[in-house]
Coordinates of C-alpha atoms in Angstrom, one line a residue:
R1 CA 123.3 121.8 111.2
A2 CA 122.9 117.7 113.0
F3 CA 120.6 117.1 111.2
A4 CA 122.3 117.8 108.0
G5 CA 124.2 115.9 108.5
V6 CA 122.0 112.8 109.7
L7 CA 120.2 113.4 107.1
V8 CA 122.8 113.2 104.1
V9 CA 124.3 109.5 106.4
V10 CA 120.4 108.2 106.1
Y11 CA 120.6 108.7 102.4
Y12 CA 123.7 107.5 101.4
V13 CA 122.5 104.3 103.6
F14 CA 119.5 103.5 102.2
A15 CA 121.5 103.8 98.6
V16 CA 123.7 101.7 98.9
F17 CA 120.8 99.0 100.2
G18 CA 118.9 100.2 97.5
I19 CA 121.8 99.1 94.7
W20 CA 122.4 96.4 96.4
L21 CA 118.6 94.8 97.2
F22 CA 117.3 96.8 93.2
E23 CA 119.6 96.9 90.5
G24 CA 118.4 96.4 86.9
A25 CA 115.0 95.9 88.1
I26 CA 113.8 98.1 86.2
K27 CA 114.7 97.7 82.6
P28 CA 113.7 100.5 80.0
P29 CA 111.2 99.0 77.0
P30 CA 112.9 97.8 74.1
E31 CA 110.4 100.0 71.6
M32 CA 111.6 103.3 73.9
S33 CA 111.3 105.3 70.8
V34 CA 108.2 104.4 69.2
P35 CA 105.2 106.9 69.4
S36 CA 102.1 106.2 70.7
N37 CA 98.9 105.5 69.0
T38 CA 96.5 108.2 70.2
S39 CA 93.8 107.6 68.6
T40 CA 89.7 107.2 69.6
K41 CA 90.4 103.4 69.9
N42 CA 91.7 104.3 73.5
I43 CA 88.5 106.0 74.6
T44 CA 86.4 104.0 76.2
S45 CA 82.5 103.8 77.1
N46 CA 83.2 106.0 80.0
Y47 CA 85.5 109.2 79.2
S48 CA 88.4 107.9 80.7
M49 CA 91.4 107.1 78.7
E50 CA 94.5 105.1 79.5
C51 CA 97.0 105.6 81.8
G52 CA 99.8 106.6 79.7
T53 CA 102.7 104.2 78.3
Y54 CA 105.9 103.4 80.7
E55 CA 107.7 106.1 78.4
Q56 CA 105.4 108.1 78.9
L57 CA 105.8 108.6 82.5
G58 CA 109.2 107.9 82.1
Y59 CA 109.7 105.4 85.0
W60 CA 112.8 104.2 84.5
P61 CA 115.5 107.4 85.1
N62 CA 113.8 106.0 89.0
N63 CA 115.7 103.6 89.8
F64 CA 119.1 102.0 91.7
D65 CA 121.1 101.4 88.9
D66 CA 123.6 104.0 90.4
F67 CA 124.5 106.1 92.8
A68 CA 123.4 109.6 91.3
A69 CA 120.0 108.0 90.0
A70 CA 119.5 106.8 93.8
I71 CA 119.9 109.7 95.8
I72 CA 117.4 111.3 92.8
L73 CA 115.5 108.5 93.7
L74 CA 115.2 108.9 97.5
Y75 CA 115.1 112.8 96.9
D76 CA 112.1 111.8 94.6
V77 CA 110.0 109.8 97.9
M78 CA 110.6 111.8 100.7

């Protein structure tokens, strides 16, 4: 029970500091609704594919813009 209390306090402190330091650092791209090009020109000579786009990987929900997103980000990192 004490461990849960300590964990809540640590999450709260890290979330507040994260919001204070990194709020607005990650912005979604303006062309979010444009589908990606999946043609064969993305294939290189060693048959590996390029990494997904910013939208496909879904990075922008993981940020410190508000308290709820900060808590979720800290849970993902844990």
